[in-house]
Short mmCIF file of C-alpha atoms in Angstrom, two decimals:
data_model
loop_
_atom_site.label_atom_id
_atom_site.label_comp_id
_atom_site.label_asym_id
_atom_site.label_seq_id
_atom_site.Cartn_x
_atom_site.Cartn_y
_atom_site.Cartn_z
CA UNK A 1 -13.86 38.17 16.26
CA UNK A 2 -15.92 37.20 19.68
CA UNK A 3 -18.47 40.00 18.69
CA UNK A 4 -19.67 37.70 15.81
CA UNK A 5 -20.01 34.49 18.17
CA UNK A 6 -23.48 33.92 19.13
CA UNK A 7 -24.70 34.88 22.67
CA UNK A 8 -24.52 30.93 23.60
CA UNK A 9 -21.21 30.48 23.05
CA UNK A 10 -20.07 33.51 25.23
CA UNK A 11 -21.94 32.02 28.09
CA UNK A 12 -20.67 28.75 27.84
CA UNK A 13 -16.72 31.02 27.72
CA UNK A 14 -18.17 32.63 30.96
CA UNK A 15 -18.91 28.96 32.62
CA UNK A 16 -16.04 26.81 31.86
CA UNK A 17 -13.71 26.58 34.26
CA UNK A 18 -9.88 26.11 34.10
CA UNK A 19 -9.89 22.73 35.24
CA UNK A 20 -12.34 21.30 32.77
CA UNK A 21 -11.13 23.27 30.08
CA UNK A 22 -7.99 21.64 30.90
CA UNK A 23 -9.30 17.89 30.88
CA UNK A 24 -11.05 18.06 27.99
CA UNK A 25 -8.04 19.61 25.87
CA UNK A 26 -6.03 16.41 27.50
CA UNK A 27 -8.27 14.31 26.69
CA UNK A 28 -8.69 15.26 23.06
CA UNK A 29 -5.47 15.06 22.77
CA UNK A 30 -5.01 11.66 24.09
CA UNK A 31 -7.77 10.57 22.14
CA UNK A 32 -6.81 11.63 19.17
CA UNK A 33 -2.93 11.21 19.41
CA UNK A 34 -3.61 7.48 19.98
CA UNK A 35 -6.35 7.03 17.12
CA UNK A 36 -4.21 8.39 14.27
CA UNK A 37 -1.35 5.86 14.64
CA UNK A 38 -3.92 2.93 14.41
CA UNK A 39 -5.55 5.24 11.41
CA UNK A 40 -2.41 5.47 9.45
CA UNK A 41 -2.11 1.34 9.45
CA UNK A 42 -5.58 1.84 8.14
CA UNK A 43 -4.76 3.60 5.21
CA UNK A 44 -1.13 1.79 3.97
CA UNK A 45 -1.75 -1.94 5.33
CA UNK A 46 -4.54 -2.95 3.26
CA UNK A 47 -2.57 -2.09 0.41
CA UNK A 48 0.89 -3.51 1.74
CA UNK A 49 -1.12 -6.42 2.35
CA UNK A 50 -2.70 -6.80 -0.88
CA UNK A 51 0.66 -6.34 -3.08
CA UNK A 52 2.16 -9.31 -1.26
CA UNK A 53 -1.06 -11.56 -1.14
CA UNK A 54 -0.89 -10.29 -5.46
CA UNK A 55 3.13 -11.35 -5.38
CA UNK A 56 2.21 -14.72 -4.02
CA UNK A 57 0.00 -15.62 -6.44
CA UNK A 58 2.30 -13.96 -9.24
CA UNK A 59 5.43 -15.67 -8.41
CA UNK A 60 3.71 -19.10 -6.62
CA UNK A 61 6.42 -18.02 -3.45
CA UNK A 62 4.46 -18.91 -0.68
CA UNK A 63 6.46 -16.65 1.34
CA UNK A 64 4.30 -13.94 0.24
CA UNK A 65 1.34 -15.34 0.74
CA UNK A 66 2.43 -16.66 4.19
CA UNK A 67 3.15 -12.66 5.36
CA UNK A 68 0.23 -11.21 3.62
CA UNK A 69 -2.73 -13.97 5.76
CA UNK A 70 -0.28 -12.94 8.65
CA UNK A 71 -0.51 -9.10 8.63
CA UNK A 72 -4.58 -9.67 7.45
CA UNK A 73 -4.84 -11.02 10.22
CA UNK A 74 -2.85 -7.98 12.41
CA UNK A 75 -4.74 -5.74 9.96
CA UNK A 76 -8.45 -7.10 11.57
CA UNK A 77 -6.95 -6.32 14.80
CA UNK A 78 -6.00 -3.14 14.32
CA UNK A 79 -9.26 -2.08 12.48
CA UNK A 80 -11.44 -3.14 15.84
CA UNK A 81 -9.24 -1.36 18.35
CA UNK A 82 -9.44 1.88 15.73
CA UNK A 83 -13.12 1.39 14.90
CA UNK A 84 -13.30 1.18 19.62
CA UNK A 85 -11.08 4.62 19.30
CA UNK A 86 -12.80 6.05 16.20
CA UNK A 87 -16.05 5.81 18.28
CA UNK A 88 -14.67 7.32 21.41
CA UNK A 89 -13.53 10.57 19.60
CA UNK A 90 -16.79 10.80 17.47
CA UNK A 91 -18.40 11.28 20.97
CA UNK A 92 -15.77 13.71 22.38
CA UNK A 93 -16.23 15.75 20.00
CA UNK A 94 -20.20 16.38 20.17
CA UNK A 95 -19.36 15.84 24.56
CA UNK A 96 -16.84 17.95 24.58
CA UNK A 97 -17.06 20.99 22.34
CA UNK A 98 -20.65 21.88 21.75
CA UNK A 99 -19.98 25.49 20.74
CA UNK A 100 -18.02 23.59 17.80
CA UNK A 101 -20.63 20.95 16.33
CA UNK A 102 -23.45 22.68 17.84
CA UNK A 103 -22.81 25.71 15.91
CA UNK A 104 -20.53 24.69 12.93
CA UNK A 105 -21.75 20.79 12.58
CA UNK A 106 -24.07 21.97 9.82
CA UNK A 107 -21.04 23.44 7.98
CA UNK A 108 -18.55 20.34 8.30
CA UNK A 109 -20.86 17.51 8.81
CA UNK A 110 -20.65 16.57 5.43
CA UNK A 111 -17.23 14.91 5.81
CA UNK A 112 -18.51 13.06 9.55
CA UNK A 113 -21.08 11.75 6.98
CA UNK A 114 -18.69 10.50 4.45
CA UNK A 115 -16.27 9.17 6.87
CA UNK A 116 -19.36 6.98 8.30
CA UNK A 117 -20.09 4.94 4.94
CA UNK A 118 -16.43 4.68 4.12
CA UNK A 119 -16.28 2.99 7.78
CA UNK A 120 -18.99 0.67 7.63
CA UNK A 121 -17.62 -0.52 3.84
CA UNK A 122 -14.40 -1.07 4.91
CA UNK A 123 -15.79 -3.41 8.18
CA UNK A 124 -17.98 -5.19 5.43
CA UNK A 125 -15.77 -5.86 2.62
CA UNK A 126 -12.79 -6.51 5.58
CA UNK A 127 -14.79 -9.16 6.81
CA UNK A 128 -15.16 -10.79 3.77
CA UNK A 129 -11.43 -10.62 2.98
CA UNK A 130 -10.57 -12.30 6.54
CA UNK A 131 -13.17 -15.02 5.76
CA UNK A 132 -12.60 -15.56 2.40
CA UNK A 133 -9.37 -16.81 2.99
CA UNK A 134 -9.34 -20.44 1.06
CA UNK A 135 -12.89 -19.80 0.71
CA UNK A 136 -12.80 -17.24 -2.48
CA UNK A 137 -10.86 -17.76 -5.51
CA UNK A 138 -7.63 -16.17 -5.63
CA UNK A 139 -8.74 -13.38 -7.62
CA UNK A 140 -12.24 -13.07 -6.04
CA UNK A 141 -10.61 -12.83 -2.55
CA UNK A 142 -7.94 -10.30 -3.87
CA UNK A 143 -10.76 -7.74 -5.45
CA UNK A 144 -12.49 -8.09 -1.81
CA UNK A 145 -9.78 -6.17 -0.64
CA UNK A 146 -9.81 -3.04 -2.75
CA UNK A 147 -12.96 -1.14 -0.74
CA UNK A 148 -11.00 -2.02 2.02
CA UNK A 149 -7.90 0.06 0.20
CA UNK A 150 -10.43 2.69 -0.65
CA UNK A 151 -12.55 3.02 1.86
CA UNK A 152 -9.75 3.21 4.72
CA UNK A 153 -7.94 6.22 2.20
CA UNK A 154 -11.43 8.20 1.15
CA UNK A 155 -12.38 7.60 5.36
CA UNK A 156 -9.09 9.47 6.35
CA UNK A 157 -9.10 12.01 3.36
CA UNK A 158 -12.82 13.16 5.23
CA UNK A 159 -11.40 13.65 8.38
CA UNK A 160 -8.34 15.17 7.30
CA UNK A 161 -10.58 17.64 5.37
CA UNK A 162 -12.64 18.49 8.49
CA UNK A 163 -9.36 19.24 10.49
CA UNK A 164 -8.15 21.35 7.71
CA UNK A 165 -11.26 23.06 7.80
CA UNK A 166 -10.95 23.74 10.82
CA UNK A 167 -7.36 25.64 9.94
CA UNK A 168 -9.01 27.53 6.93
CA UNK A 169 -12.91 28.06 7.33
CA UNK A 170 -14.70 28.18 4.54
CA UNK A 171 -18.00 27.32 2.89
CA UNK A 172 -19.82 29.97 5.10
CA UNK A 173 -21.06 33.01 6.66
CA UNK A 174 -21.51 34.74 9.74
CA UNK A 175 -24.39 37.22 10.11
CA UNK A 176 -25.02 39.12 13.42
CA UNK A 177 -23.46 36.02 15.42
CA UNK A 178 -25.00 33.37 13.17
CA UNK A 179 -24.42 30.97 10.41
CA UNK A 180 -26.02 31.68 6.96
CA UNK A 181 -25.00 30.19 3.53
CA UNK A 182 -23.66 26.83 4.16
CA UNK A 183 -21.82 25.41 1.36
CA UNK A 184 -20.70 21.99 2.26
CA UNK A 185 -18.74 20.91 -0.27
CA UNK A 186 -16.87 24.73 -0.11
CA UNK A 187 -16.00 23.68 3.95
CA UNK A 188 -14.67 20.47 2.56
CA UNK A 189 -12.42 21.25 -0.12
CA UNK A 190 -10.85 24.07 1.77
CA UNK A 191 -7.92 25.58 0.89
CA UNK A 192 -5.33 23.68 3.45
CA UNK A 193 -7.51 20.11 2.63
CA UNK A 194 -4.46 20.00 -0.52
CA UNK A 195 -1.73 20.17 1.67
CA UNK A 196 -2.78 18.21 5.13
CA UNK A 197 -4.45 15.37 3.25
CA UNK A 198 -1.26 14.47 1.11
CA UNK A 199 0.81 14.87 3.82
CA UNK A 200 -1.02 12.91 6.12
CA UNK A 201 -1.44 9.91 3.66
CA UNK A 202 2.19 10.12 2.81
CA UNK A 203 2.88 9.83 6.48
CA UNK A 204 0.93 6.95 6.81
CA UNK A 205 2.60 5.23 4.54
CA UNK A 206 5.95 5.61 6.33
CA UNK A 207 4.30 4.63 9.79
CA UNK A 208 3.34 1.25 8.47
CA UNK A 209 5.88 0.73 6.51
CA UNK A 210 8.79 1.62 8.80
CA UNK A 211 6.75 0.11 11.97
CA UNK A 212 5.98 -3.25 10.19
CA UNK A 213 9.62 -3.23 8.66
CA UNK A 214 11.11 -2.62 12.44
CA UNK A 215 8.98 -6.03 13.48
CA UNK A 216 11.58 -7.98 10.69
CA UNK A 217 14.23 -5.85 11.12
CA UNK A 218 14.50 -6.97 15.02
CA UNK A 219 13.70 -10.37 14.06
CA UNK A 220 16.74 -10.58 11.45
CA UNK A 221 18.98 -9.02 14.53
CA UNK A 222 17.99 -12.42 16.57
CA UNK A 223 19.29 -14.58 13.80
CA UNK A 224 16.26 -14.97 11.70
CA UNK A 225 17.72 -14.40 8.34
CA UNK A 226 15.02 -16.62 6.62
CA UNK A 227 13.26 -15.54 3.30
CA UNK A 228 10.25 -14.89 5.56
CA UNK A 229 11.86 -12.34 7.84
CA UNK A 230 13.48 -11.10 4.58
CA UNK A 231 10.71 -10.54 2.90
CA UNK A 232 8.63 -8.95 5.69
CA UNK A 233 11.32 -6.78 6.01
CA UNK A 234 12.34 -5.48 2.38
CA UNK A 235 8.69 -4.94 1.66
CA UNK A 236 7.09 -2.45 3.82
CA UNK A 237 10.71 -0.52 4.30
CA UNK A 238 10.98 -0.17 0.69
CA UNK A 239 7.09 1.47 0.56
CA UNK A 240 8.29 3.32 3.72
CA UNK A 241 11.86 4.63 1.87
CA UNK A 242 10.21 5.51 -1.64
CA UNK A 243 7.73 7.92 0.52
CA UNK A 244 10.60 9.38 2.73
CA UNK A 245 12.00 11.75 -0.19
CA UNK A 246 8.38 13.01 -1.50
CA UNK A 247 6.91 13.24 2.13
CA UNK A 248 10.22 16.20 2.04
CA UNK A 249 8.10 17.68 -0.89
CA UNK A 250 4.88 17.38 0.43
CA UNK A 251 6.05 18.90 3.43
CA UNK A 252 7.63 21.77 1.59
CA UNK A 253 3.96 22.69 -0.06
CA UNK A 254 2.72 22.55 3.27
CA UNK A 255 4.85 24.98 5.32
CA UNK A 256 4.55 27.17 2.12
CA UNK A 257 0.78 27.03 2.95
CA UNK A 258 0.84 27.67 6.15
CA UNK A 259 3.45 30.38 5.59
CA UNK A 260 0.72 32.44 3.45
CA UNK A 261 -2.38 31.47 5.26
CA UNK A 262 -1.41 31.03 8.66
CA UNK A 263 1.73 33.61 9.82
CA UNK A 264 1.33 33.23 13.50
CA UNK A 265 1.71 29.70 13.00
CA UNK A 266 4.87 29.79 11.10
CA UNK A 267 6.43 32.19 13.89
CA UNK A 268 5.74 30.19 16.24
CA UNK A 269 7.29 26.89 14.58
CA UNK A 270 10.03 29.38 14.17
CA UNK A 271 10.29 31.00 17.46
CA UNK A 272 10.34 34.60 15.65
CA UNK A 273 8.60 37.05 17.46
CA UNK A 274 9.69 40.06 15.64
CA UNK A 275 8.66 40.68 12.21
CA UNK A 276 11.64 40.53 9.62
CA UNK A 277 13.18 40.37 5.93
CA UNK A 278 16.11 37.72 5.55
CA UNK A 279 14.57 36.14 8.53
CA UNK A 280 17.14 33.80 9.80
CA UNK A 281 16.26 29.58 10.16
CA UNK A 282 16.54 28.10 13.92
CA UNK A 283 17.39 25.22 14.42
CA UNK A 284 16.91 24.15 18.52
CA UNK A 285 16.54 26.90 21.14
CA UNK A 286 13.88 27.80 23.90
CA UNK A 287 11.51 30.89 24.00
CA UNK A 288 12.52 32.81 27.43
CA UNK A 289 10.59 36.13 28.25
CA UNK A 290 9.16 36.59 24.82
CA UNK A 291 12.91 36.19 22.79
CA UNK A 292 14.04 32.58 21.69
CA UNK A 293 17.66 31.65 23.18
CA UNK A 294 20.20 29.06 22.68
CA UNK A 295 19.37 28.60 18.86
CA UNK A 296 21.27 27.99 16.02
CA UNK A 297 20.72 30.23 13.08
CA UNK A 298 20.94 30.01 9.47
CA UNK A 299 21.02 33.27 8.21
CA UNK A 300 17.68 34.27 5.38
CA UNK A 301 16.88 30.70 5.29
CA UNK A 302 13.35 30.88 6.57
CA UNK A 303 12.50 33.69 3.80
CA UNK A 304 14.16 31.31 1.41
CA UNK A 305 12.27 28.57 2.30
CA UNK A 306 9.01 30.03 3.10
CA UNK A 307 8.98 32.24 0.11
CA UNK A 308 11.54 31.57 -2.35
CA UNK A 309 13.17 34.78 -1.79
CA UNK A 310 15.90 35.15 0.65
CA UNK A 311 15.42 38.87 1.39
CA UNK A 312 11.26 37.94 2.07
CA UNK A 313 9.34 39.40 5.15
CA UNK A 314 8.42 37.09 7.27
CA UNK A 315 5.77 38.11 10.35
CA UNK A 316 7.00 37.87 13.58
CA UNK A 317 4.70 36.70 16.55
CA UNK A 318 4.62 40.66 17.38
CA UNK A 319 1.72 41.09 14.64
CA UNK A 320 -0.97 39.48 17.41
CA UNK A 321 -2.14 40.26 20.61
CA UNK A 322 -0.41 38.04 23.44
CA UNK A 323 -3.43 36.13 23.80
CA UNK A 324 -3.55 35.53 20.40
CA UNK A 325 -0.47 33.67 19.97
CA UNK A 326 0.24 29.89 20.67
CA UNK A 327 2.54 28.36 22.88
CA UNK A 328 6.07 28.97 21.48
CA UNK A 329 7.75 25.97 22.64
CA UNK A 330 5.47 23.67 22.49
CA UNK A 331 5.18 24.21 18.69
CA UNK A 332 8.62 24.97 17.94
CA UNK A 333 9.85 22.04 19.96
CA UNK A 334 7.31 19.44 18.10
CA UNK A 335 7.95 20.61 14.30
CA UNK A 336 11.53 20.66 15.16
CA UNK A 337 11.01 17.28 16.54
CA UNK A 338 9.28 16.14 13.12
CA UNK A 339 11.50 17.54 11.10
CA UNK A 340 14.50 15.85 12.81
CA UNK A 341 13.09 12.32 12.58
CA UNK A 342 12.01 13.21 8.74
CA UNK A 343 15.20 13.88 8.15
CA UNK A 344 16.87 11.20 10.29
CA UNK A 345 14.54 8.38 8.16
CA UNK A 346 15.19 10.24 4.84
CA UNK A 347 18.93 9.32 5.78
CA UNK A 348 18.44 5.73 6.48
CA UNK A 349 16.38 6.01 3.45
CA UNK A 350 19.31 6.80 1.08
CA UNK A 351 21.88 4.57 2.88
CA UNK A 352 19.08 1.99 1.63
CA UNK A 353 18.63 3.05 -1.95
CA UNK A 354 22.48 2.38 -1.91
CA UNK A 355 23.15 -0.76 -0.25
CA UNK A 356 20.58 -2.35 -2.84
CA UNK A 357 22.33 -0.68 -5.78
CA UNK A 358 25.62 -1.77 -4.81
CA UNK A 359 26.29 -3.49 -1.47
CA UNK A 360 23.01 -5.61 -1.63
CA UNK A 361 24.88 -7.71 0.89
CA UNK A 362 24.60 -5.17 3.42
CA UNK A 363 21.78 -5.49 4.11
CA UNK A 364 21.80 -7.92 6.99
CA UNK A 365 24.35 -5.33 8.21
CA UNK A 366 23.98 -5.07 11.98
CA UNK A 367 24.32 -1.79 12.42
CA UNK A 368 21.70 -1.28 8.98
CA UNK A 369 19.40 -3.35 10.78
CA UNK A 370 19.36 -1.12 14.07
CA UNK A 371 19.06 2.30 11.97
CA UNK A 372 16.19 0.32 9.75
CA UNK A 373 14.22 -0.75 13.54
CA UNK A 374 14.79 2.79 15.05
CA UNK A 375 13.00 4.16 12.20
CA UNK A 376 9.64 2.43 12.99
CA UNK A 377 9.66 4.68 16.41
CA UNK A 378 11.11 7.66 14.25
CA UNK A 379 8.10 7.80 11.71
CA UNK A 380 5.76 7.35 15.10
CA UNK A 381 7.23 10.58 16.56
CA UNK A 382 7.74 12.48 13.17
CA UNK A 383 3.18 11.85 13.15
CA UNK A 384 2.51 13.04 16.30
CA UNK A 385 4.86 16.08 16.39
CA UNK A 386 3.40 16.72 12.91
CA UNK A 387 -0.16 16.49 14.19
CA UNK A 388 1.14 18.40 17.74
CA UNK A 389 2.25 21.20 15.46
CA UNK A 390 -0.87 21.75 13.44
CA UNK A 391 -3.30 21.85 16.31
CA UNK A 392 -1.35 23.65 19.10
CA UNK A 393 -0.48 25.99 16.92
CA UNK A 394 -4.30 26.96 15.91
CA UNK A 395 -3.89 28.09 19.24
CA UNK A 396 -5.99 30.12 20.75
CA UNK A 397 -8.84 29.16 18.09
CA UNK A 398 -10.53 25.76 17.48
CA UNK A 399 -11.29 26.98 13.84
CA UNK A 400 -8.96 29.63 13.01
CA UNK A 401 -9.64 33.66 13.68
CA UNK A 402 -13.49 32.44 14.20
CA UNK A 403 -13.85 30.20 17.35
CA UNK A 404 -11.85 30.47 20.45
CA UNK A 405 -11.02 26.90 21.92
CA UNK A 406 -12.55 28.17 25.02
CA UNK A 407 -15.42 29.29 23.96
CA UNK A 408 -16.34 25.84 22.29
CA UNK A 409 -15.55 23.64 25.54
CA UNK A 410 -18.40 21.84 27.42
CA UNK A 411 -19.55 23.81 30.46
CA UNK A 412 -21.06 20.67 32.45
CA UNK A 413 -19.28 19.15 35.36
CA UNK A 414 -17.64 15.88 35.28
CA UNK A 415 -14.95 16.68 32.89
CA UNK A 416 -12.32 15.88 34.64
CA UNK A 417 -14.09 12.45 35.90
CA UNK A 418 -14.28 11.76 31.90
CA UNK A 419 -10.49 12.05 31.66
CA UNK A 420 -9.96 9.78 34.12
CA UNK A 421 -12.49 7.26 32.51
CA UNK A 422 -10.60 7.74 29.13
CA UNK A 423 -7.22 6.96 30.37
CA UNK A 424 -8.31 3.86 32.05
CA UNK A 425 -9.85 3.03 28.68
CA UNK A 426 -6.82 3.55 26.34
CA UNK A 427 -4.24 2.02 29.19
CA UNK A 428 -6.53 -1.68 28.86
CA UNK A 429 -7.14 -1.12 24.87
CA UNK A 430 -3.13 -0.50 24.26
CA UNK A 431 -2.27 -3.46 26.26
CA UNK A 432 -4.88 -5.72 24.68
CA UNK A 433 -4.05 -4.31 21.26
CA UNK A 434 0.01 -5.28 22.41
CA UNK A 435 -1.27 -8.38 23.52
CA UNK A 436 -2.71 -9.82 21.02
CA UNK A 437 -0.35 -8.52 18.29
CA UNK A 438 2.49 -9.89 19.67
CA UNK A 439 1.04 -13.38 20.31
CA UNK A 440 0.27 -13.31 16.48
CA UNK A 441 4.16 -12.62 16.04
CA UNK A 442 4.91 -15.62 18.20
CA UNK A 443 2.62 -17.80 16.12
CA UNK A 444 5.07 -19.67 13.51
CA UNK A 445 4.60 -19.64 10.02
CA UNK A 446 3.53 -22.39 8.25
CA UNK A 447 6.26 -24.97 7.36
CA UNK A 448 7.05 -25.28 3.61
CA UNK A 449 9.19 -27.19 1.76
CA UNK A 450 12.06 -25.71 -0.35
CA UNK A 451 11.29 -24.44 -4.06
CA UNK A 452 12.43 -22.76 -7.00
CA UNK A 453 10.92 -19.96 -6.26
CA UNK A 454 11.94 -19.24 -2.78
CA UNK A 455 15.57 -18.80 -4.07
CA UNK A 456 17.46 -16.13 -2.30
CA UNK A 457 17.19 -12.22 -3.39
CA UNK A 458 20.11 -11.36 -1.62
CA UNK A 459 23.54 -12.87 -0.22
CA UNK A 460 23.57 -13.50 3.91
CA UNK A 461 27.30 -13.31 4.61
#
């Protein structure tokens, strides 16, 4: 595959060093590990927000209305410290990998395009919704929030669609180390943009869901048993439980993809270096000396689930060159990792389906409550594991069997200094972001008097 890169490229692999290859993976990884937790609130809050701002008016509980100007307000701050973040990787990535967007940018520019309007409608139209409030008429300030809704899902779909790109190129050629027939639209709507889209906007609904349900759930441990904390609670966990058991689908159609499209990948999530039919499912272990030890095996499982036939070949990490192959453990470790806290949610999940069928008073359980909080953490973890998993193992290649990672990297000195620079920026914009979220939790709701409406949904014994 190097013979087709262009004679650039190779000179930029002969003038990187270690050290600033190093920095600038870090950094990426930093970068984008922090932006796609603030993303995901991007894509389910607005619409969280919006169903209980819709309730309030539906119901006259003012309850609802009281938690939906409250997490508006959250949602503005979260938008400026991702649109701060957003900006920062949209730089890294021209800064730090030239042989990428210098070569391929005309290929999967069209989503960077796409991502920019959906970005600069969602800071309009989120504006007016923050400063329409008792300004606009109810339904007027409610429609002001569906670009928002749109623009913050069609923003991430574009994204999504350039990283899965990136894991199946498409949409051009190569012709003696060049590019040649550019189809856009082809790079876009690649093969794995199905799979990693859904999943990713399924997991973002269980971030904000479980993360803004863990805020209540903590609060109802201290005694705040209100209808407020009760609300703000039952809300986003129930969005957040409904997506656990299809993000287990989803998931499904996703290994299955990457089982046919990307085998090295799937050994390594599996530790299997040899190939094999009725390859066994491991569960734990570490790879030592080119074998993985210590696991737990399920016997045919991974053929069964990879393939739907228990006796299926699977490729084994053997099928590649050594320098071909990703690191084992880091890969195995982080999709065991995600499927572990999938799991563990899809569990609290159920227990929650049936405490509200039949032991609705439960649910100020103590021990309920702790399970529901953990699971705000949980469905943080499960994301970056899952997002640790796709790009480490791409490893060696930035976009699959084309482009080396190395060979994309920035050549110029000062790499290093940059990482430096970027943690310094992240530490200050994570404790500002902390800071002013959690003085918006201390705020107290507005005061209401007692009504009809606000009677009681469930028992507090």
């Amino acid at each position: 595959m190097e013979s087709l890169l262009s004679p650039s490229i190779t000179y930029l692999a002969e003038a990187a060093t270690p050290g600033d290859f190093a920095a600038a993976r870090i950094q990426m990884a930093l970068s984008l590990g922090w932006h796609i937790i603030i993303a995901s609130f991007g894509v389910a809050m607005p619409a969280i927000t919006l169903f209980m701002e819709w309730r309030g008016h539906r119901t006259g509980d003012v309850h609802y209305r009281l938690l939906a100007r409250r997490w508006a307000r959250a949602m503005g701050v979260l938008f400026a410290v991702g649109a701060v973040s957003g900006t920062v990787l949209s730089f890294e990535m021209g800064l730090l990998w030239p042989g990428l967007m210098g070569t391929y940018g005309q290929v999967i520019g069209l989503p960077f395009t796409l991502e920019g309007f959906a970005f600069f409608i969602e800071a309009i139209f989120l504006g007016i919704y923050l400063y329409g409030w008792d300004r606009l008429s109810a339904r007027a300030h409610m429609w002001s929030a569906v670009p928002v809704l749109i623009a913050g899902i069609v923003g991430t779909f574009c994204v999504v669609s350039a990283n899965a790109w990136m894991n199946q190129p498409r949409g051009f050629d190569l012709v003696d180390g060049r590019i040649t027939g550019v189809d856009p639209l082809g790079a876009m709507f690649n093969p794995a943009t199905g799979p990693q889209s859904v999943h990713m906007m399924v997991a973002a609904f269980m971030v904000t869901g479980f993360c803004m349900a863990a805020v209540y759930a903590v609060g109802m441990l201290r005694g705040r048993t209100d209808r407020y904390h009760r609300l703000g609670f039952l809300v986003p966990f129930t969005v957040a439980a409904v997506m656990a058991p299809v993000q287990v689908g989803v998931g499904d159609w996703a290994a299955h993809h990457v089982a046919t499209h990307q085998p090295v990948k799937l050994a390594a999530m599996e530790g299997l270096y040899e190939t094999q039919r009725g390859a066994p499912l491991h569960l734990g272990g570490v790879a030592i000396d080119g074998e993985l030890r210590y696991a737990i095996e399920i016997p045919n499982a991974l053929s069964l689930l990879a393939h739907w036939d228990p006796n299926a070949e699977i490729a084994g990490l053997n099928t590649v060159p050594a320098d071909q192959r990703p690191p084992v453990n880091v890969v195995h470790w982080s999709f065991q990792l995600m499927v572990g806290a999938g799991f563990a949610m899809l569990a609290v999940a159920a227990a929650f389906a049936f405490i509200w069928r039949w032991r609705r008073g439960w649910l100020t359980n103590r021990w309920f409550l702790r399970a529901a909080a953990l699971c705000g953490p949980a469905a943080v973890l499960a994301l970056e594991a899952g997002w640790t998993t796709t790009e480490v193992g791409r490893q060696p290649w930035v976009v699959y069997g084309v482009l080396r990672t190395h060979d994309a990297v920035n050549t110029a000195p000062g790499l290093r200094t940059g990482l430096v620079v970027v943690l310094v920026v992240y530490t200050l914009l994570t404790v500002a972001t902390v800071y002013v979220l959690r003085r918006l939790a201390r705020d107290k709701p507005v005061p209401v008097a007692p009504r009809e409406s606000d009677v009681e949904t469930f028992p507090v014994p």
